[in-house]
Structures are given as C-alpha cells and as structure tokens.
Amino acid sequence: MISGLSINADLSSEMNGVLTPEALEFVRQLQTRFGARRFELLAARETRQKRIEAGELPDFLIETQHIRDDTTWRVPPPPTDLMDRRAEITGPVDRKMVINALNSGAKVFMADFEDANSPSWSNCVLGQINLRDAIRRTIGFTNPEGKQYALNEKIATLKVRPRGWHLPEKHVTLEGEPISGGLFDFGLYVFHNAKELLSRGSGPYFYLPKLESHLEARLWNEVFTFSEEYLDVPYGSIRATVLIETILAAFEMEEILYELRDHSVGLNCGRWDYIFSAIKKFRLRPDFVMPDRVKVTMTSHMMRSYSLLAIKTCHKRGAHAIGGMSAFIPVKNDIEANNKATEQVRSDKTREATDGHDGTWVAHPGLVPVALEVFDRIMPSPNQIDKQLEVNVTATDLLTVPTGGVTLAGLTLNISVALQYLEAWLNGSGAVPINNLMEDAATAEISRAQIWQWVEHHTKLEDGNVVTLELVKNVLNTELERLGTERFAKAAGLLLEVATAKPFIEFLTLPGYREMA
C-alpha cells in the first residue's frame, strides 16, 4: 500500500497497530530522503579506516577549529523532565523490562533497540507497541505464574536508543533494498508518540549510538528537523544525547554538539563500545594490543582522559555529561559477592560524580539506589553543568594504550562470554547476565575483537604460550564441552567467524542478523 515499500515478515493484528499506512509512509519518507547519505557516511568510515591502516592516527580536526574556538554557542537548557539525570537505567524493550525500568526509581530509562536488544522482527515491532502503551500508561504484564506488573504513579523519563547507522532492517525494503534500522526505529516511535509525549509535558527524547563523526550527527539533525516539520511539532521538540562510544567521535565531541545544537541535550560515555572501537580501529597495529578486558578500566589513562574531556566539553556548551554503564548486577544467594559488586559500583559512581558527571548508567534496578545515593551525596543540585573543568586532554592522552598482560584466563573469559552471549542473542535475548555481569552486544564485541587482535599479533600470554588460531579453537571446544555442544553449536560457528575472519568483520551483529529469521 506504500509506494515501493514492502514488509517481508509475519504480521499480527497487534503489529498492525503500529505498522499503519501513515506510519510506514513516514518511514518511507525518511529512507527516501536520508538513505543515500547514510550509505555515503558508511563509505566514509571505510575510507577513514584505510587511512588509519596506512599509519594515520586520529587528531582534533583542523577544519573545525573555528567551532571549538568559538565561545559564544551553547546548546539549549535541558527540558524540565531531563534536568536531573543523576541515575539512568538501560535495558531492552520487552514488556516486563519496560515496566520494571520505568518503576525502578531511576530518573531516566533508556529503552534500547540497539545493543541490549536482539533485533528480531518481533522484538523490534513489539517493542514499539510496549513503548506506545507505556507512554499512554495502558501497559500491563502478567507472567506465567500469575504475577502482575503495572506502572507506578511516578515513573522515569523515557528515552529511546534506535539502532546505529550501520544496521539495516531487513524485513522492510524500499525498492527491494533493506531500509535503515535506525530510521525504522526512530520513525515508528516519533510518528506514534511525539505529540502524545508533548501533550504530557515530556517529549521525544533519544540516545544516538555508534557515531564516528560530526557529519553523522549532522545527518541525524537533518532527520530531526524534517520530522518536526512533517509531524507538525515545534522545532527543537526532539532532543538527543549522543553516546561517545567510538574513539574517533572522542576527537569531535564539540562538533557533534554543534551539529545537533537545538536538538542536543548532552553526551554520554559509552565505555564498552569505546573500548571495542579502540581495538577495532587500531587492530593491525602491534603497539595498540590491549590487555585482558578486565584490566581496561575507567581509571586507565586512556579511559579517564576520555571521560574528563566529555565533562569539559559538555559543560563548556551547557550540556549534560552522563557517565558510563556499570555492568554489575546484584548477586543473589551470595552476600559477600553481592557486597563486592555493590562496592565496585559505588566506587565507579563516586569517581564519576566527583569528576563532574551529571548522571550515570546502571544495568539493573537493584543498583539504582546505589547510584542515587552517591549522586545525592556529591551532587545536591539537579546537575553539575556549572562545573567547568580546567583540564587539557591531548590526542596522545586519548591514544595511550592501557597497560597489563594477556592471560589464558582472559582469553578463556572472552571466548566463554562471547559464546554464551551469542547463543542468547541468536535466540532473542540481547541483555544477558553472565558471571554476575550484564553483558550486551558491546561487551561481546570487546571479547571477540580481543581474540582477533591477539591472534593477529601472536600475542604472548603471561604463561609463555602464544595466542594462535589453534589455541582459540581448543579453548572454544573446552567451553563447548562444559556448556553443551549441541545447544551452542550455531553460536560457536558465528563466534569463530567474527573472532578470526579476515578482513575483520566490523560488527558481529551484521553476520548475526543474517542468521535470524
């Protein structure tokens, strides 16, 4: 019914409630107007990667120096319901999670169509239904045991993370080609909910993932401006926080804020994808080999420099600087382990609040009170935007590789976590508790990228052995025997592909998505 647009998936009557002709026409308009530019920007990523592989290291851009030097521009003040973001919770868009996250006591819930979401057709479309119902406060859920879930009177402010520019939505094609997953997620959500949110004193608020340049932020800004005109909502109604989760974006923070300007509401330190990005971009350089994943912490020079630069940049421009996600989750039936996890979260959040972050992320409702306690104590005001940092972060600071060795335990952990996560992801779960941590696509990406990097550079382990493809296969087979070969066979095949294939596969979600129905 929509010119050139086809849906190649099963549709239920429930799905038809959001996949209306009017909504799909809006999605078609977005893809028609912005799809080609998206591909140009993805091609520019490949060109940039070739320059890095030829020896070029990233630096702050000369051509945008005037933007950084201009002290007059600032982003607008945050909307009232985003003024205080001291504790934000993230998670997928399944019905129970949406209710629990909104009820968690956090100031903001980021409903995730990206790293915490396995992008099956049903997850993506039913997620839109769940958010629509939550906004209208008609959402409810009853589990198989009969327990009922409903929204509290006071709930978190809702933000949505659509898929990144690199991800397609293969079930919806325009003239035979898959459309952008991000435009699909954004388009359905804003079409159905922008006016409803504004009428309730809120607005269509977003997190933007995986940006690698200010030009990619410019494209989102053009999408926002067009959407506001098309939907007849006031200019600037759409507000977005950009996740600085690629190492290239760290060199363009001010430019990213500038491009979004009236639609901007801050930056976030997406620490896990940032580590993955650093490994990926410099994967062929032996001087950029990372130590065990557990040794790449926010107190390492590279990560701390990036965090401080985000605070300085945001506060200079009147924007929020939101800290990263703690992956720890409560540990049931083990008081000592639970206390240790809680203390690690408290320490992480204390560092963020003391440095000047305006809020932070947690992955589990049980840790919201910990984050709130820290920020309530250190940050009595709604935010710390007035706190101006006098730090000078250089390109060298951002490119200082964390120190530490590589161990067989680290290799085994990477293989085990990636294997278990991919098995769950292929079966529809995008946020998975493993070893008392909440793993998502970003943490799995670190694991498989490290395996690739260590094999590529014949990295020597602390025990004297060298990481080879044969060693990786042996450890993988041991994990398969421990976990159950048959159940994990498909995930094992995908893991070997994304952890060893040459050339390096940019995102594990791309071949993984092809495996999905």
Coordinates of C-alpha atoms in Angstrom, one line a residue:
M1 CA 0.0 0.0 0.0
I2 CA 3.0 2.3 0.3
S3 CA 4.9 3.0 -2.9
G4 CA 8.0 0.8 -3.2
L5 CA 7.8 -0.3 0.4
S6 CA 7.5 -4.0 1.3
I7 CA 7.3 -5.8 4.6
N8 CA 8.8 -9.3 4.4
A9 CA 7.7 -10.7 7.7
D10 CA 4.7 -12.1 9.5
L11 CA 2.2 -9.5 10.8
S12 CA -0.2 -9.9 13.6
S13 CA -3.2 -7.7 14.3
E14 CA -1.3 -6.3 17.2
M15 CA 1.6 -5.3 15.0
N16 CA -0.7 -3.6 12.5
G17 CA -1.5 -1.1 15.3
V18 CA 1.9 0.5 14.8
L19 CA 2.7 -0.6 11.3
T20 CA -0.1 1.7 9.9
P21 CA -0.1 3.0 6.4
E22 CA 0.5 6.5 7.7
A23 CA 3.5 5.5 9.9
L24 CA 5.0 3.4 7.1
E25 CA 4.7 6.4 4.7
F26 CA 6.6 8.5 7.2
V27 CA 9.3 5.8 7.4
R28 CA 9.4 5.7 3.6
Q29 CA 9.9 9.4 3.5
L30 CA 12.8 9.1 6.0
Q31 CA 14.5 6.4 4.0
T32 CA 14.0 8.2 0.6
R33 CA 15.4 11.4 1.9
F34 CA 18.2 10.2 4.1
G35 CA 19.1 6.7 3.0
A36 CA 21.6 7.7 0.3
R37 CA 23.5 10.0 2.7
R38 CA 23.7 7.2 5.3
F39 CA 25.5 5.0 2.8
E40 CA 27.9 7.8 1.9
L41 CA 28.8 8.2 5.6
L42 CA 29.3 4.4 6.0
A43 CA 31.6 4.5 3.0
A44 CA 33.5 7.4 4.6
R45 CA 34.1 5.2 7.6
E46 CA 35.8 2.6 5.4
T47 CA 37.9 5.3 3.8
R48 CA 39.0 6.6 7.2
Q49 CA 39.8 3.1 8.3
K50 CA 42.1 2.7 5.3
R51 CA 44.0 5.9 6.3
I52 CA 44.4 4.5 9.8
E53 CA 45.8 1.3 8.5
A54 CA 48.2 3.3 6.3
G55 CA 49.6 4.8 9.5
E56 CA 47.4 7.9 10.2
L57 CA 46.4 8.5 13.8
P58 CA 43.3 10.5 14.7
D59 CA 43.6 14.0 15.9
F60 CA 41.4 17.0 16.6
L61 CA 40.2 18.4 13.2
I62 CA 41.9 21.4 11.8
E63 CA 38.9 22.2 9.5
T64 CA 36.6 22.6 12.5
Q65 CA 39.0 24.5 14.8
H66 CA 36.7 27.6 14.5
I67 CA 33.8 25.7 16.1
R68 CA 35.9 24.7 19.1
D69 CA 37.4 28.2 19.4
D70 CA 34.0 30.0 19.2
T71 CA 33.0 30.5 22.9
T72 CA 29.6 32.0 22.1
W73 CA 27.5 29.0 21.1
R74 CA 25.7 26.7 23.6
V75 CA 23.0 24.1 23.4
P76 CA 19.6 24.9 24.9
P77 CA 18.9 24.1 28.5
P78 CA 17.6 20.6 29.2
P79 CA 13.8 20.1 29.2
T80 CA 12.3 20.1 32.7
D81 CA 12.0 16.3 32.8
L82 CA 15.6 15.9 31.7
M83 CA 17.1 18.5 34.0
D84 CA 18.0 15.9 36.6
R85 CA 19.5 12.7 35.2
R86 CA 21.6 11.5 38.1
A87 CA 20.7 7.8 37.7
E88 CA 19.7 6.3 34.4
I89 CA 18.8 2.7 33.7
T90 CA 19.1 0.9 30.4
G91 CA 17.6 -2.2 29.0
P92 CA 15.7 -3.9 26.2
V93 CA 12.2 -3.1 25.1
D94 CA 10.3 -6.3 26.2
R95 CA 7.1 -5.5 28.2
K96 CA 8.2 -6.6 31.6
M97 CA 11.5 -4.8 31.4
V98 CA 9.8 -1.6 30.3
I99 CA 7.5 -1.6 33.3
N100 CA 10.3 -2.5 35.8
A101 CA 12.7 0.1 34.4
L102 CA 10.2 2.9 34.5
N103 CA 9.3 1.9 38.0
S104 CA 12.9 1.5 39.1
G105 CA 13.4 4.9 40.8
A106 CA 15.8 6.0 38.1
K107 CA 15.4 9.4 36.7
V108 CA 15.6 8.2 33.1
F109 CA 15.0 4.9 31.4
M110 CA 16.8 4.3 28.0
A111 CA 14.7 1.8 26.1
D112 CA 17.2 0.1 23.8
F113 CA 16.6 -1.1 20.3
E114 CA 20.3 -1.5 19.9
D115 CA 23.0 -3.2 22.0
A116 CA 20.6 -4.6 24.6
N117 CA 18.1 -5.8 22.0
S118 CA 18.3 -8.9 19.9
P119 CA 16.9 -7.3 16.7
S120 CA 14.3 -10.0 15.7
W121 CA 11.3 -8.7 13.9
S122 CA 9.0 -9.5 16.9
N123 CA 11.4 -7.8 19.4
C124 CA 11.6 -4.6 17.3
V125 CA 7.9 -4.2 16.5
L126 CA 6.5 -5.4 19.8
G127 CA 9.0 -3.1 21.5
Q128 CA 7.3 -0.2 19.7
I129 CA 3.9 -1.4 21.0
N130 CA 5.3 -1.6 24.5
L131 CA 6.6 1.9 24.4
R132 CA 3.4 3.3 22.9
D133 CA 1.4 1.6 25.7
A134 CA 3.8 2.8 28.4
I135 CA 3.6 6.4 27.3
R136 CA -0.2 6.2 27.4
R137 CA 0.0 4.3 30.7
T138 CA -2.0 1.4 29.4
I139 CA 0.8 -1.1 29.7
G140 CA 0.5 -4.2 31.8
F141 CA 2.0 -7.6 32.0
T142 CA 1.2 -10.9 33.8
N143 CA 3.9 -13.6 34.0
P144 CA 3.3 -17.3 33.7
E145 CA 3.0 -17.6 37.5
G146 CA 0.2 -15.0 37.5
K147 CA 2.3 -12.1 38.9
Q148 CA 1.0 -8.8 37.6
Y149 CA 3.1 -5.8 36.6
A150 CA 1.8 -2.2 36.2
L151 CA 3.3 1.3 36.2
N152 CA 3.7 3.2 39.4
E153 CA 2.3 6.8 39.7
K154 CA 5.8 8.2 39.4
I155 CA 8.0 6.8 36.6
A156 CA 11.3 7.6 34.9
T157 CA 11.5 9.9 31.9
L158 CA 11.7 7.8 28.7
K159 CA 14.5 8.0 26.2
V160 CA 14.9 5.6 23.2
R161 CA 18.0 4.4 21.5
P162 CA 17.4 3.4 17.9
R163 CA 19.8 1.2 16.0
G164 CA 23.0 2.7 14.7
W165 CA 23.6 3.9 11.1
H166 CA 25.3 0.6 10.2
L167 CA 22.4 -1.7 11.0
P168 CA 19.6 -2.5 8.4
E169 CA 16.1 -3.6 8.9
K170 CA 15.9 -6.5 6.5
H171 CA 12.2 -7.1 7.0
V172 CA 11.3 -3.8 5.4
T173 CA 12.6 -3.0 2.0
L174 CA 12.3 0.1 -0.3
E175 CA 12.6 -0.7 -4.0
G176 CA 14.0 -4.1 -3.0
E177 CA 16.7 -2.8 -0.6
P178 CA 16.6 -3.1 3.2
I179 CA 16.0 0.2 4.9
S180 CA 17.9 1.7 7.8
G181 CA 17.2 0.0 11.1
G182 CA 17.8 3.3 12.9
L183 CA 15.3 5.2 10.7
F184 CA 12.8 2.4 11.2
D185 CA 13.1 2.5 15.0
F186 CA 13.1 6.3 15.2
G187 CA 10.4 6.8 12.6
L188 CA 7.8 4.5 14.2
Y189 CA 8.5 5.8 17.7
V190 CA 8.4 9.5 16.9
F191 CA 5.4 9.2 14.5
H192 CA 3.2 7.5 17.1
N193 CA 4.4 9.3 20.2
A194 CA 5.8 12.7 19.6
K195 CA 2.6 14.6 20.0
E196 CA 1.4 12.4 22.9
L197 CA 4.6 12.9 24.8
L198 CA 4.5 16.7 24.3
S199 CA 0.9 16.8 25.5
R200 CA 2.0 15.0 28.7
G201 CA 4.8 17.6 29.4
S202 CA 7.6 15.5 28.0
G203 CA 9.0 15.0 24.6
P204 CA 10.5 12.6 22.1
Y205 CA 14.0 12.0 23.6
F206 CA 16.7 9.9 22.1
Y207 CA 20.1 8.4 22.6
L208 CA 22.2 8.2 19.4
P209 CA 24.7 5.3 19.1
K210 CA 27.9 4.5 17.3
L211 CA 28.5 7.9 15.7
E212 CA 32.0 8.2 14.3
S213 CA 32.0 11.8 13.1
H214 CA 30.2 15.1 13.4
L215 CA 28.9 14.6 9.8
E216 CA 26.9 11.6 11.1
A217 CA 25.5 13.8 13.8
R218 CA 24.5 16.3 11.1
L219 CA 22.5 13.7 9.3
W220 CA 20.6 12.9 12.5
N221 CA 19.9 16.6 12.9
E222 CA 18.5 16.8 9.4
V223 CA 16.3 13.8 10.2
F224 CA 15.0 15.5 13.4
T225 CA 14.3 18.8 11.6
F226 CA 12.4 17.2 8.8
S227 CA 10.4 15.0 11.2
E228 CA 9.3 18.0 13.3
E229 CA 8.1 19.7 10.2
Y230 CA 6.4 16.6 8.8
L231 CA 4.7 15.8 12.2
D232 CA 3.8 19.5 12.9
V233 CA 5.6 19.6 16.3
P234 CA 7.6 22.6 17.4
Y235 CA 11.2 22.9 16.3
G236 CA 13.6 21.6 19.0
S237 CA 11.0 19.2 20.4
I238 CA 13.2 16.3 19.6
R239 CA 16.2 16.2 22.0
A240 CA 19.1 13.7 21.8
T241 CA 22.1 12.6 23.8
V242 CA 25.0 11.2 21.7
L243 CA 26.9 8.3 23.0
I244 CA 30.6 8.9 22.6
E245 CA 31.3 5.2 22.1
T246 CA 33.8 5.3 19.2
I247 CA 37.4 6.6 19.6
L248 CA 37.0 8.7 16.5
A249 CA 34.0 10.6 18.0
A250 CA 36.1 11.5 21.0
F251 CA 38.1 13.8 18.8
E252 CA 34.8 15.5 17.6
M253 CA 32.8 16.0 20.7
E254 CA 32.3 19.7 20.4
E255 CA 31.5 19.4 16.7
I256 CA 28.9 16.7 17.4
L257 CA 27.2 19.0 20.0
Y258 CA 27.4 21.9 17.5
E259 CA 25.8 19.9 14.6
L260 CA 22.8 18.9 16.8
R261 CA 22.7 22.2 18.6
D262 CA 19.0 22.9 19.3
H263 CA 18.3 19.2 19.4
S264 CA 21.2 18.4 21.7
V265 CA 20.9 17.5 25.4
G266 CA 24.4 16.1 26.1
L267 CA 26.9 13.4 25.6
N268 CA 27.3 10.0 27.3
C269 CA 30.5 8.0 27.9
G270 CA 29.6 4.7 26.2
R271 CA 32.6 3.0 27.7
W272 CA 32.2 -0.6 26.5
D273 CA 31.7 0.2 22.8
Y274 CA 34.5 2.8 23.2
I275 CA 37.0 0.1 24.2
F276 CA 35.7 -2.1 21.3
S277 CA 36.2 0.8 18.9
A278 CA 39.8 1.4 20.0
I279 CA 40.6 -2.3 19.5
K280 CA 38.9 -2.3 16.1
K281 CA 40.3 0.9 14.6
F282 CA 43.9 0.0 15.5
R283 CA 43.6 -3.7 15.2
L284 CA 46.6 -4.0 12.8
R285 CA 49.0 -2.0 15.0
P286 CA 51.1 -4.1 17.4
D287 CA 51.6 -1.1 19.6
F288 CA 47.8 -1.0 20.3
V289 CA 47.3 -4.5 21.6
M290 CA 45.0 -4.3 24.6
P291 CA 45.5 -6.3 27.8
D292 CA 42.8 -8.6 29.3
R293 CA 39.4 -7.0 29.2
V294 CA 39.2 -6.7 33.0
K295 CA 42.3 -4.6 33.1
V296 CA 40.9 -1.9 30.8
T297 CA 39.2 0.1 33.5
M298 CA 37.9 3.7 33.7
T299 CA 40.9 4.6 35.8
S300 CA 43.3 3.8 33.0
H301 CA 44.8 6.9 31.4
M302 CA 43.1 6.5 28.1
M303 CA 39.6 6.0 29.5
R304 CA 39.9 8.6 32.2
S305 CA 41.1 11.2 29.7
Y306 CA 38.1 10.5 27.5
S307 CA 35.7 10.8 30.5
L308 CA 37.2 14.1 31.6
L309 CA 37.2 15.5 28.1
A310 CA 33.5 14.7 27.8
I311 CA 32.7 16.6 31.0
K312 CA 34.8 19.6 30.0
T313 CA 33.3 19.7 26.5
C314 CA 29.7 19.3 27.6
H315 CA 29.8 21.9 30.5
K316 CA 31.5 24.4 28.3
R317 CA 28.5 24.2 26.0
G318 CA 25.7 23.9 28.6
A319 CA 25.1 20.2 28.1
H320 CA 24.9 17.1 30.3
A321 CA 27.8 14.8 30.5
I322 CA 26.5 11.4 31.5
G323 CA 28.8 8.7 32.9
G324 CA 29.0 5.1 31.6
M325 CA 27.2 2.0 32.5
S326 CA 28.2 -0.3 35.3
A327 CA 27.7 -3.8 34.1
F328 CA 27.5 -5.2 37.7
I329 CA 24.2 -6.7 38.8
P330 CA 23.1 -7.9 42.2
V331 CA 24.3 -11.4 43.2
K332 CA 21.6 -13.5 44.8
N333 CA 22.4 -16.1 47.5
D334 CA 26.0 -14.8 47.9
I335 CA 26.2 -11.9 50.4
E336 CA 30.0 -11.5 50.0
A337 CA 29.9 -11.4 46.2
N338 CA 26.9 -9.0 46.3
N339 CA 28.7 -6.7 48.7
K340 CA 31.7 -6.7 46.5
A341 CA 29.7 -5.9 43.4
T342 CA 27.8 -3.1 45.2
E343 CA 31.1 -1.6 46.4
Q344 CA 32.6 -1.6 42.9
V345 CA 29.5 0.2 41.5
R346 CA 29.7 2.7 44.4
S347 CA 33.4 3.4 43.7
D348 CA 32.8 3.8 40.0
K349 CA 29.9 6.2 40.5
T350 CA 31.8 8.2 43.2
R351 CA 34.6 8.8 40.7
E352 CA 32.1 10.0 38.0
A353 CA 30.2 12.3 40.4
T354 CA 33.3 13.7 41.9
D355 CA 34.8 14.4 38.4
G356 CA 31.7 16.3 37.4
H357 CA 29.4 13.9 35.5
D358 CA 25.8 14.9 35.7
G359 CA 24.5 11.4 36.0
T360 CA 25.3 7.8 35.3
W361 CA 24.0 4.5 34.0
V362 CA 23.2 1.2 35.7
A363 CA 22.0 -2.1 34.1
H364 CA 19.8 -3.4 36.9
P365 CA 17.0 -1.9 39.0
G366 CA 18.7 -3.2 42.2
L367 CA 21.6 -0.8 41.6
V368 CA 19.6 2.3 41.1
P369 CA 19.6 3.1 44.9
V370 CA 23.5 2.8 44.9
A371 CA 23.9 5.3 42.1
L372 CA 21.3 7.7 43.6
E373 CA 23.0 7.6 47.0
V374 CA 26.3 8.6 45.5
F375 CA 25.0 11.4 43.3
D376 CA 22.6 12.7 46.0
R377 CA 25.6 13.0 48.4
I378 CA 28.1 14.5 45.9
M379 CA 25.7 16.4 43.6
P380 CA 22.8 18.1 45.6
S381 CA 21.8 20.2 42.6
P382 CA 20.0 18.7 39.6
N383 CA 23.2 18.7 37.6
Q384 CA 26.8 20.0 37.6
I385 CA 26.8 21.9 34.3
D386 CA 28.2 24.9 36.0
K387 CA 31.3 22.9 37.0
Q388 CA 34.0 23.8 34.4
L389 CA 37.0 21.5 34.3
E390 CA 40.4 23.0 33.7
V391 CA 42.0 20.0 32.0
N392 CA 43.9 19.8 28.8
V393 CA 43.3 16.4 27.1
T394 CA 45.6 15.8 24.1
A395 CA 45.4 13.3 21.3
T396 CA 48.2 11.4 23.0
D397 CA 46.1 11.1 26.2
L398 CA 43.3 9.6 24.2
L399 CA 45.6 7.1 22.4
T400 CA 47.6 5.9 25.4
V401 CA 47.1 2.1 25.4
P402 CA 46.2 0.6 28.9
T403 CA 48.9 -1.4 30.4
G404 CA 48.7 -5.0 31.6
G405 CA 49.3 -8.5 30.4
V406 CA 47.3 -11.0 28.5
T407 CA 46.5 -14.3 30.2
L408 CA 44.9 -17.6 29.3
A409 CA 42.2 -16.8 31.8
G410 CA 41.5 -13.6 29.9
L411 CA 41.3 -15.5 26.6
T412 CA 39.0 -18.1 28.1
L413 CA 36.8 -15.5 29.6
N414 CA 36.4 -13.7 26.3
I415 CA 35.5 -17.0 24.5
S416 CA 33.1 -18.1 27.2
V417 CA 31.3 -14.8 27.4
A418 CA 31.1 -14.2 23.7
L419 CA 29.8 -17.8 23.2
Q420 CA 27.1 -17.6 25.8
Y421 CA 26.0 -14.1 24.7
L422 CA 25.8 -15.0 21.0
E423 CA 23.7 -18.1 21.9
A424 CA 21.2 -15.9 23.8
W425 CA 21.3 -13.2 21.2
L426 CA 20.5 -15.6 18.3
N427 CA 17.6 -16.8 20.4
G428 CA 16.1 -13.4 21.0
S429 CA 17.8 -12.1 24.2
G430 CA 20.1 -9.0 23.9
A431 CA 20.9 -8.4 27.6
V432 CA 22.2 -11.5 29.3
P433 CA 23.5 -12.0 32.9
I434 CA 26.8 -13.9 32.7
N435 CA 29.2 -14.2 35.7
N436 CA 27.3 -11.6 37.7
L437 CA 27.6 -9.0 34.9
M438 CA 25.0 -7.8 32.4
E439 CA 26.5 -8.5 29.0
D440 CA 25.2 -6.9 25.9
A441 CA 26.4 -6.6 22.3
A442 CA 29.1 -4.1 23.2
T443 CA 30.8 -6.3 25.8
A444 CA 30.6 -9.3 23.4
E445 CA 32.2 -7.1 20.8
I446 CA 35.2 -6.4 23.1
S447 CA 35.6 -10.1 23.7
R448 CA 35.7 -11.2 20.1
A449 CA 37.7 -8.2 18.9
Q450 CA 40.4 -9.0 21.5
I451 CA 40.5 -12.6 20.3
W452 CA 41.1 -11.4 16.8
Q453 CA 43.7 -8.9 17.8
W454 CA 45.6 -11.4 19.9
V455 CA 45.7 -14.0 17.1
E456 CA 46.7 -11.4 14.6
H457 CA 49.7 -10.3 16.6
H458 CA 50.7 -13.7 18.0
T459 CA 50.3 -12.2 21.5
K460 CA 52.3 -13.9 24.1
L461 CA 50.4 -14.9 27.3
E462 CA 51.9 -14.4 30.7
D463 CA 52.5 -18.2 30.9
G464 CA 54.7 -18.0 27.8
N465 CA 52.3 -19.5 25.3
V466 CA 51.2 -17.6 22.2
V467 CA 47.6 -16.9 21.1
T468 CA 47.1 -18.8 17.9
L469 CA 44.0 -19.9 16.0
E470 CA 44.6 -23.5 17.2
L471 CA 44.7 -22.3 20.9
V472 CA 41.4 -20.4 20.3
K473 CA 39.8 -23.5 18.8
N474 CA 41.0 -25.6 21.7
V475 CA 39.6 -23.2 24.4
L476 CA 36.4 -22.9 22.4
N477 CA 36.0 -26.7 22.3
T478 CA 36.6 -26.9 26.0
E479 CA 33.9 -24.4 26.6
L480 CA 31.5 -26.2 24.3
E481 CA 32.1 -29.4 26.3
R482 CA 31.4 -27.6 29.5
L483 CA 28.3 -25.7 28.3
G484 CA 26.8 -28.3 25.9
T485 CA 28.0 -28.7 22.3
E486 CA 24.6 -29.1 20.6
R487 CA 22.9 -26.0 22.1
F488 CA 25.8 -23.7 21.4
A489 CA 26.9 -25.1 18.0
K490 CA 25.4 -22.3 16.0
A491 CA 26.8 -19.6 18.3
A492 CA 30.2 -21.3 18.2
G493 CA 30.3 -21.1 14.4
L494 CA 29.3 -17.4 14.5
L495 CA 32.0 -16.7 17.2
L496 CA 34.7 -18.3 15.1
E497 CA 33.7 -16.2 12.1
V498 CA 33.6 -12.8 13.9
A499 CA 36.7 -13.6 16.0
T500 CA 39.0 -14.9 13.3
A501 CA 37.8 -13.9 9.8
K502 CA 39.9 -11.7 7.6
P503 CA 39.3 -8.9 6.8
F504 CA 37.9 -8.0 10.3
I505 CA 34.1 -8.0 10.4
E506 CA 33.1 -4.5 11.6
F507 CA 30.1 -5.6 13.8
L508 CA 29.2 -9.1 15.0
T509 CA 25.6 -8.1 14.7
L510 CA 25.8 -7.9 10.9
P511 CA 26.5 -11.6 10.2
G512 CA 24.5 -12.5 13.3
Y513 CA 21.5 -10.6 11.9
R514 CA 21.6 -12.6 8.7
E515 CA 21.2 -15.8 10.8
M516 CA 17.9 -14.5 12.2
A517 CA 14.5 -15.3 10.8

